[in-house]
PDB file of C-alpha atoms in Angstrom:
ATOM      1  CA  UNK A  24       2.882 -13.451 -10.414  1.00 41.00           C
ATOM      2  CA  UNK A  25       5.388 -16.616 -10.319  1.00 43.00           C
ATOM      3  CA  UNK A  26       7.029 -17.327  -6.555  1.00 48.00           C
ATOM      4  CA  UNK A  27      10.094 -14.797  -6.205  1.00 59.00           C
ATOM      5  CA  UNK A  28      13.203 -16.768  -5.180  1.00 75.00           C
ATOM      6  CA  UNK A  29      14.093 -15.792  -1.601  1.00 89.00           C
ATOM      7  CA  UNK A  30      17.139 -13.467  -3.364  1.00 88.00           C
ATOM      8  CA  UNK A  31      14.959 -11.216  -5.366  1.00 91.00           C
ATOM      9  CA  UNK A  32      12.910 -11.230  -1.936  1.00 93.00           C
ATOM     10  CA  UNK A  33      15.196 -10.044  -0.104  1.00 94.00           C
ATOM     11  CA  UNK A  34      16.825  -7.635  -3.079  1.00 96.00           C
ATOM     12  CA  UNK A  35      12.578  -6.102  -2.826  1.00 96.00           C
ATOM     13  CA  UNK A  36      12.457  -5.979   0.901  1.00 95.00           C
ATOM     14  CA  UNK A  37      15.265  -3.477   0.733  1.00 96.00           C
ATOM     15  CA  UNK A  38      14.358  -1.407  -1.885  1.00 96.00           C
ATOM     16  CA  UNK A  39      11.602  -0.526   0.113  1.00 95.00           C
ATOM     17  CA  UNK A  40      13.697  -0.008   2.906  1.00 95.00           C
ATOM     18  CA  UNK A  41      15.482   2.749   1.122  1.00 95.00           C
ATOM     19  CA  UNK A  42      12.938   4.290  -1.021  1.00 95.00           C
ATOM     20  CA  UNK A  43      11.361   4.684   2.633  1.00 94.00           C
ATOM     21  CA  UNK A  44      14.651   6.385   3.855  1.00 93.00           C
ATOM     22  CA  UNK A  45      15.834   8.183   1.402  1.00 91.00           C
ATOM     23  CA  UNK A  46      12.913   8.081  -1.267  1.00 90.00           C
ATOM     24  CA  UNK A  47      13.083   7.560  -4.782  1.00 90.00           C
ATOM     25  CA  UNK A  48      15.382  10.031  -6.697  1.00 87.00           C
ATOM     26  CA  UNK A  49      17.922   8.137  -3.625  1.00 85.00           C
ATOM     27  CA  UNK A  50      17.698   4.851  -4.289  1.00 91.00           C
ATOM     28  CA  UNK A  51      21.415   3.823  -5.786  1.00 92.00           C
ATOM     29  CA  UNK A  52      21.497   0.397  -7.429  1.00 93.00           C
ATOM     30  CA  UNK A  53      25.365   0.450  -5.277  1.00 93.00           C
ATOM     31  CA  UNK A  54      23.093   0.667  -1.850  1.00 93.00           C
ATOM     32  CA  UNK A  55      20.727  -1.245  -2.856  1.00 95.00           C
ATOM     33  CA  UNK A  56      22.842  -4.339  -3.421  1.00 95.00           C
ATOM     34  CA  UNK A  57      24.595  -3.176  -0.178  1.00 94.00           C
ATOM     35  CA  UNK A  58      21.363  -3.171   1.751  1.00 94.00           C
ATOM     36  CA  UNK A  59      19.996  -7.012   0.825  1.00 95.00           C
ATOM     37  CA  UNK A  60      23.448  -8.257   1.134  1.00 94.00           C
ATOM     38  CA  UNK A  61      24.266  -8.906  -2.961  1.00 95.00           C
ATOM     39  CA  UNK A  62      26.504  -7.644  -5.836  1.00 94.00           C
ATOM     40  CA  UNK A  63      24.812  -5.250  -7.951  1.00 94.00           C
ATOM     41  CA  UNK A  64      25.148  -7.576 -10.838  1.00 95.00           C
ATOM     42  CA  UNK A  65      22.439  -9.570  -8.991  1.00 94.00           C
ATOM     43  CA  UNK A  66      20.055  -6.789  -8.871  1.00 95.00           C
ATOM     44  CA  UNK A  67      20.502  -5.779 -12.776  1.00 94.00           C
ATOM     45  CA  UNK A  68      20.201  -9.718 -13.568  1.00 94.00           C
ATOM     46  CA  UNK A  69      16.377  -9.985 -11.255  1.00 93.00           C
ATOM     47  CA  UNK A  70      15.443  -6.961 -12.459  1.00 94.00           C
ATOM     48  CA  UNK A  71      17.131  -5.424 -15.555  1.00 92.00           C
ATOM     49  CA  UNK A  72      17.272  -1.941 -14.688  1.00 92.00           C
ATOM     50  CA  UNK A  73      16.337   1.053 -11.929  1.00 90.00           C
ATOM     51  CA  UNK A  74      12.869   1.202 -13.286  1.00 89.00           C
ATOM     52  CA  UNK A  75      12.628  -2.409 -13.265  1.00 92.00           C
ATOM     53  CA  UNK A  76      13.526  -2.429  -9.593  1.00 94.00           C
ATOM     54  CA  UNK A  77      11.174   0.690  -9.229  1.00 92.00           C
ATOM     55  CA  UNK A  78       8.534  -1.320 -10.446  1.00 91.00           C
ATOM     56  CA  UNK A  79       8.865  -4.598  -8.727  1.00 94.00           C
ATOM     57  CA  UNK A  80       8.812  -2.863  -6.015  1.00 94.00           C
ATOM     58  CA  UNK A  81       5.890  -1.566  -6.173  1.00 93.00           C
ATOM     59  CA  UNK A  82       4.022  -4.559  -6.660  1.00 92.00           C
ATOM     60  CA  UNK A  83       5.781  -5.858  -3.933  1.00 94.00           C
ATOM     61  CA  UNK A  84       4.688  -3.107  -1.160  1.00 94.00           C
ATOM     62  CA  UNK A  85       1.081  -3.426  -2.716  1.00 91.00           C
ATOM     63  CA  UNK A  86       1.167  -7.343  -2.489  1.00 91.00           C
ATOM     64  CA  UNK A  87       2.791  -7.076   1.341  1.00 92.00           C
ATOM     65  CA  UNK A  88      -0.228  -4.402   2.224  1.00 91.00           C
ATOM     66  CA  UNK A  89      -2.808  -6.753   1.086  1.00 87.00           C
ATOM     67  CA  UNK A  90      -0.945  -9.486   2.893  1.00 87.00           C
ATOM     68  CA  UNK A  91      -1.386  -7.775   6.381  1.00 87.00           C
ATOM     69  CA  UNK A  92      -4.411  -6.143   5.846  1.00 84.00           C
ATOM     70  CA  UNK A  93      -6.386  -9.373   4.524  1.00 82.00           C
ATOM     71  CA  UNK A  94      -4.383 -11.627   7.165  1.00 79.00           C
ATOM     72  CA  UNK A  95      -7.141 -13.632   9.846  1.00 78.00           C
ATOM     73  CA  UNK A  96      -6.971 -15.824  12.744  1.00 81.00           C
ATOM     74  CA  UNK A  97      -8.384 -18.866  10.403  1.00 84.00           C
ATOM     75  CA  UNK A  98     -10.174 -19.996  14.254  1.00 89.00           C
ATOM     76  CA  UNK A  99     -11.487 -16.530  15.088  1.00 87.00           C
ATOM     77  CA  UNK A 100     -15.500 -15.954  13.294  1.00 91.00           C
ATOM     78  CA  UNK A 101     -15.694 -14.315   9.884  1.00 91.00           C
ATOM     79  CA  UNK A 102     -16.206 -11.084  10.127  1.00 93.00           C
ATOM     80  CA  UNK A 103     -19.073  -8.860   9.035  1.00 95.00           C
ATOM     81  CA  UNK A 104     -19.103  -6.813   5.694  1.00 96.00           C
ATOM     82  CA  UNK A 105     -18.781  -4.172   8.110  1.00 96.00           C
ATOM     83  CA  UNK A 106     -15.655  -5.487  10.408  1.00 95.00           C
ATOM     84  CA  UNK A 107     -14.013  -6.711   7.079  1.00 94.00           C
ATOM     85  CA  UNK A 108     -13.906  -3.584   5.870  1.00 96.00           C
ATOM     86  CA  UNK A 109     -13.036  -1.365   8.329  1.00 96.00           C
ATOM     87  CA  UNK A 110     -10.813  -3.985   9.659  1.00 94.00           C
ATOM     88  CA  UNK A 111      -9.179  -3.325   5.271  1.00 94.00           C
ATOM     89  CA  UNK A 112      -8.968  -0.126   6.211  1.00 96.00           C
ATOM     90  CA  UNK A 113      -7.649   0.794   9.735  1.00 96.00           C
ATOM     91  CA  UNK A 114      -5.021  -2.253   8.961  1.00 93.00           C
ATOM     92  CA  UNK A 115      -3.186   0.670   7.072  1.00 94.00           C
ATOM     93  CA  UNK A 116      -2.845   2.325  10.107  1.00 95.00           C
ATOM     94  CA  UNK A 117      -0.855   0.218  12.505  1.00 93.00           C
ATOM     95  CA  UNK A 118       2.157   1.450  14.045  1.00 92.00           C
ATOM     96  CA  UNK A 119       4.637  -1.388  12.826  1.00 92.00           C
ATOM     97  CA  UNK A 120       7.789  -1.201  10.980  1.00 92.00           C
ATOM     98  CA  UNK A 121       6.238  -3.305   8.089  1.00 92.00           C
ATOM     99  CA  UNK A 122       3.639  -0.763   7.728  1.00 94.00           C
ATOM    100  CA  UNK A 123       5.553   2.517   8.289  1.00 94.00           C
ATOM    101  CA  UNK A 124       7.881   1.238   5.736  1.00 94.00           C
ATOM    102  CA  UNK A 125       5.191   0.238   3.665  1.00 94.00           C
ATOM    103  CA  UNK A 126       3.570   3.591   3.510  1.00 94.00           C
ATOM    104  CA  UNK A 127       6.363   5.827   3.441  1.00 94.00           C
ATOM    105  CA  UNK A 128       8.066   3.815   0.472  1.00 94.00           C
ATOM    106  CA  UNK A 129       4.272   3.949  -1.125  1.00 93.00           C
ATOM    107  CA  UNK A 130       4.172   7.652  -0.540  1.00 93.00           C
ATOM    108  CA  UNK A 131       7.548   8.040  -1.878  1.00 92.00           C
ATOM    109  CA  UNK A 132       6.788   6.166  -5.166  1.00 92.00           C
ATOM    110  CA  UNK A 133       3.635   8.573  -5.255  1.00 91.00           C
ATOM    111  CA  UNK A 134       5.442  11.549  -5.160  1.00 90.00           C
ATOM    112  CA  UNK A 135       7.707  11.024  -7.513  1.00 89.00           C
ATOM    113  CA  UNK A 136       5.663   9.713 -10.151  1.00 88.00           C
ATOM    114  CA  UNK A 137       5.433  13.385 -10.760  1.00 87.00           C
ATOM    115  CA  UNK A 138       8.601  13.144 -12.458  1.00 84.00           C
ATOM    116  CA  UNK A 139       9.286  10.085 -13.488  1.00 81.00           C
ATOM    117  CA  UNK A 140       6.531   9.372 -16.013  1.00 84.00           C
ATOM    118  CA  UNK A 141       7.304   5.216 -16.219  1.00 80.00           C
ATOM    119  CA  UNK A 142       6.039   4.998 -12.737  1.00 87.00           C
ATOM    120  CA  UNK A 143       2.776   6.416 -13.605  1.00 91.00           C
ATOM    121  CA  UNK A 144       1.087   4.099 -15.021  1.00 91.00           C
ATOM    122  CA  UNK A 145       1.818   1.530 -12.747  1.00 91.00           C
ATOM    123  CA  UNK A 146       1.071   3.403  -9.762  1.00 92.00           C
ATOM    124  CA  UNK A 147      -2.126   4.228 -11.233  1.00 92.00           C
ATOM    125  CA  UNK A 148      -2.891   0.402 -11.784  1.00 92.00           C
ATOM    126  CA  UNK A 149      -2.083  -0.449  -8.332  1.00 92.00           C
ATOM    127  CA  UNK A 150      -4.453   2.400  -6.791  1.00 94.00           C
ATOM    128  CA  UNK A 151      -7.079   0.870  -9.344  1.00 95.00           C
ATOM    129  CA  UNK A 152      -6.423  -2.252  -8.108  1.00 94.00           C
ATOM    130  CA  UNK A 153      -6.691  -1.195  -4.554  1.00 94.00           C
ATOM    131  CA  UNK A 154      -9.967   1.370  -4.880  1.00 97.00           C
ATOM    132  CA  UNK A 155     -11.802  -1.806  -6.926  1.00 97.00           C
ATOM    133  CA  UNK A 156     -10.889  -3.953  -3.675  1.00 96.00           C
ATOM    134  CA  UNK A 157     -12.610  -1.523  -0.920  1.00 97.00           C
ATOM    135  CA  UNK A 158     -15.498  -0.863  -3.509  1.00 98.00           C
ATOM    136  CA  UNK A 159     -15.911  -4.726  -3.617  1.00 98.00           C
ATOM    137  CA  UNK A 160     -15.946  -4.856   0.441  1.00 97.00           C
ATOM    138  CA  UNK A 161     -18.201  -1.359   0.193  1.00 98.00           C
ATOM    139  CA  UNK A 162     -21.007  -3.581  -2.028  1.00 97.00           C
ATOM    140  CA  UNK A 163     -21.119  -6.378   0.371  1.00 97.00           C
ATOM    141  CA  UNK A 164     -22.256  -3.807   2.871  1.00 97.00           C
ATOM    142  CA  UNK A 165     -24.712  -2.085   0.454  1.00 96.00           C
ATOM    143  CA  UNK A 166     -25.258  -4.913  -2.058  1.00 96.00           C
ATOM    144  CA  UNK A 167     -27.718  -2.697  -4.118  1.00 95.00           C
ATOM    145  CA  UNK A 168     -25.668   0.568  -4.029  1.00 96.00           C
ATOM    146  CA  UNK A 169     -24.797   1.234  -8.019  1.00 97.00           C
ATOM    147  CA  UNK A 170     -21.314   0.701  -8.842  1.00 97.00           C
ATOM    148  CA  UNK A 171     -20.355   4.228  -9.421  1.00 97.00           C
ATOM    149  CA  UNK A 172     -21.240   4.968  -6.071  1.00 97.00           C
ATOM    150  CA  UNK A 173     -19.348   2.740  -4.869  1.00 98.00           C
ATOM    151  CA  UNK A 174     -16.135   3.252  -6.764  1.00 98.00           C
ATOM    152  CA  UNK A 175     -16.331   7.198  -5.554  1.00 98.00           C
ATOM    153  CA  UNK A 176     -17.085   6.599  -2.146  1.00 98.00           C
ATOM    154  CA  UNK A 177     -13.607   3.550  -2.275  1.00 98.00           C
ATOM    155  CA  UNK A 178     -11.466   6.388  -4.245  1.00 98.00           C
ATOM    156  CA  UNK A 179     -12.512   8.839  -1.332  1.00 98.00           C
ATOM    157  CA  UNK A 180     -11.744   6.482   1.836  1.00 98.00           C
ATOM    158  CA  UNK A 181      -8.161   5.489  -0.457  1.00 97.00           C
ATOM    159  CA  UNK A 182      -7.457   8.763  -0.915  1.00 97.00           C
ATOM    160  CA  UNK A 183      -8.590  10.216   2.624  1.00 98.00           C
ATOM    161  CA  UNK A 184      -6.315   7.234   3.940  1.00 97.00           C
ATOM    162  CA  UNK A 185      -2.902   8.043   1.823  1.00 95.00           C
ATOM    163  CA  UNK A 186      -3.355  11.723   3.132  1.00 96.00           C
ATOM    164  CA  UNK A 187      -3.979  10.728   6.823  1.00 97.00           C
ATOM    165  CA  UNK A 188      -0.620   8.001   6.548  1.00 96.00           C
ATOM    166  CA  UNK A 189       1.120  10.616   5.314  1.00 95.00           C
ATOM    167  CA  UNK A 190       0.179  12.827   8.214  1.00 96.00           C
ATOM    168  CA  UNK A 191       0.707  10.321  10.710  1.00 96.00           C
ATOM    169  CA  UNK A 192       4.053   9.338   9.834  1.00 95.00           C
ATOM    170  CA  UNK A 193       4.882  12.706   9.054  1.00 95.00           C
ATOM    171  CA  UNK A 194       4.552  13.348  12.863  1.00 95.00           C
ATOM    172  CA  UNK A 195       1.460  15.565  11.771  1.00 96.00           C
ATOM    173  CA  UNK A 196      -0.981  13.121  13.467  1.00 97.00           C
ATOM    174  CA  UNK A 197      -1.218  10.275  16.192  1.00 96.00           C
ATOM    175  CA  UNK A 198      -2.161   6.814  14.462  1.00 96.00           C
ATOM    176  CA  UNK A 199      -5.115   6.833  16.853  1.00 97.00           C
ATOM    177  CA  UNK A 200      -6.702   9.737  16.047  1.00 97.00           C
ATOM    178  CA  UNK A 201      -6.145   8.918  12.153  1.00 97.00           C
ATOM    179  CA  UNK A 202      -7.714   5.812  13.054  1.00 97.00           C
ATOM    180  CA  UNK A 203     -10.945   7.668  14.139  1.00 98.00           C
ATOM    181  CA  UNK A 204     -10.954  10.318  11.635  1.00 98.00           C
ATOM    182  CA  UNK A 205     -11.014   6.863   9.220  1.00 98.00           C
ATOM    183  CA  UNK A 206     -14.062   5.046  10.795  1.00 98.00           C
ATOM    184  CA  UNK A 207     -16.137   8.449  10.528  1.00 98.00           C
ATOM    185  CA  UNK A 208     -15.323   8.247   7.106  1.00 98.00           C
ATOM    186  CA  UNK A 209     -16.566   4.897   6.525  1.00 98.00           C
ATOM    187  CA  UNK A 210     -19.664   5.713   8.837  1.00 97.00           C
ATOM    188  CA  UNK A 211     -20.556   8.868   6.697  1.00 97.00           C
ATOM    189  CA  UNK A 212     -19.751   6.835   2.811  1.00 98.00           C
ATOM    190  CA  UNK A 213     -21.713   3.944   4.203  1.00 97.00           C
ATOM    191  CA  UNK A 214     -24.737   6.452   5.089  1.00 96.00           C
ATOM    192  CA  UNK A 215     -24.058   7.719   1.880  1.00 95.00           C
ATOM    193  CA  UNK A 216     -24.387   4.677   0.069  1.00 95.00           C
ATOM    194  CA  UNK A 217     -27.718   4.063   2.277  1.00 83.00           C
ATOM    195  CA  UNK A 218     -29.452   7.155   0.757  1.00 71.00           C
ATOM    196  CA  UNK A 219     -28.626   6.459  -2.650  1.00 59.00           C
TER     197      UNK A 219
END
């Protein structure tokens, strides 16, 4: 994807903002504009449209996720298969405004993908994108674990993951105990994987 000036930057920053406020069906092209500071002409002329904007915006919470959760100390050692990927996961799971806005907007953009059918398949590419990742990190833990097994065992740990965000900023969990519920499920796939 080209470099986004710093305007459509800031125009994608607060669409997630709001879609993490007030969720989808609220987002307002008006408040939008309103929130990053620029005339609603500016956000039809980056991005055409609401869908347009809907879209762009998830790319951009995906890209920001793998930002922070792929993000080292380039002095500190390289981690272990292992460390990398639990480090993947539990990075998910931090109790920052980057994240919480990151997951709620993600979770919003889930849910209503139910009803608004263009979102669909791009959600569905970006969870593809995203289960083929922690597969990857899965297989250099278990190099010789077949691929299929370790696509299910990534769509599981994504999927357990979404549901324990939701949870946790839902007020339904603490982030630490989501944390732990996340490395037992990455100790029982990785047994998994061993038995296979």
């Amino acid at each position: 994807m080209p470099a986004m000036s710093s305007r459509s930057t800031r125009i994608l920053e607060a669409a997630a903002r709001v879609i993490a406020r007030r969720g989808v069906r609220g987002l307002r092209v008006e408040e939008l504009a309103a929130e990053a500071g620029v005339s609603t002409a500016l956000v039809y002329y980056h991005f055409k449209d609401r869908t347009g904007v809907l879209r762009r915006t998830l790319e951009f919470i995906s890209d920001r996720a793998e930002s922070y959760t792929t993000d080292r100390d380039p002095d500190a050692p390289p981690p272990t298969p292992r460390e990398e990927l639990e480090e993947a996961l539990l990075l998910e799971l931090q109790d920052t405004v980057e994240v919480r806005e990151n997951s709620a907007a993600w979770g919003e953009l889930r849910a209503s993908a139910v009803f608004e059918e263009a979102l669909r398949e791009d959600l569905a590419r970006a969870t593809l994108v995203w289960v083929q990742e922690v597969a990857a990190l899965l297989g250099r833990v278990h190099p010789l674990a077949p691929a299929s097994a370790l696509a299910a065992a990534a769509e599981r740990l994504t999927a357990l993951l979404e549901g324990l965000s939701m949870r946790w900023l839902s007020g339904g969990v603490r982030v630490e105990h989501a944390r732990e519920l996340v490395r037992g499920a990455i100790d029982a796939e990785l047994a998994g994987l061993r038995c296979d």
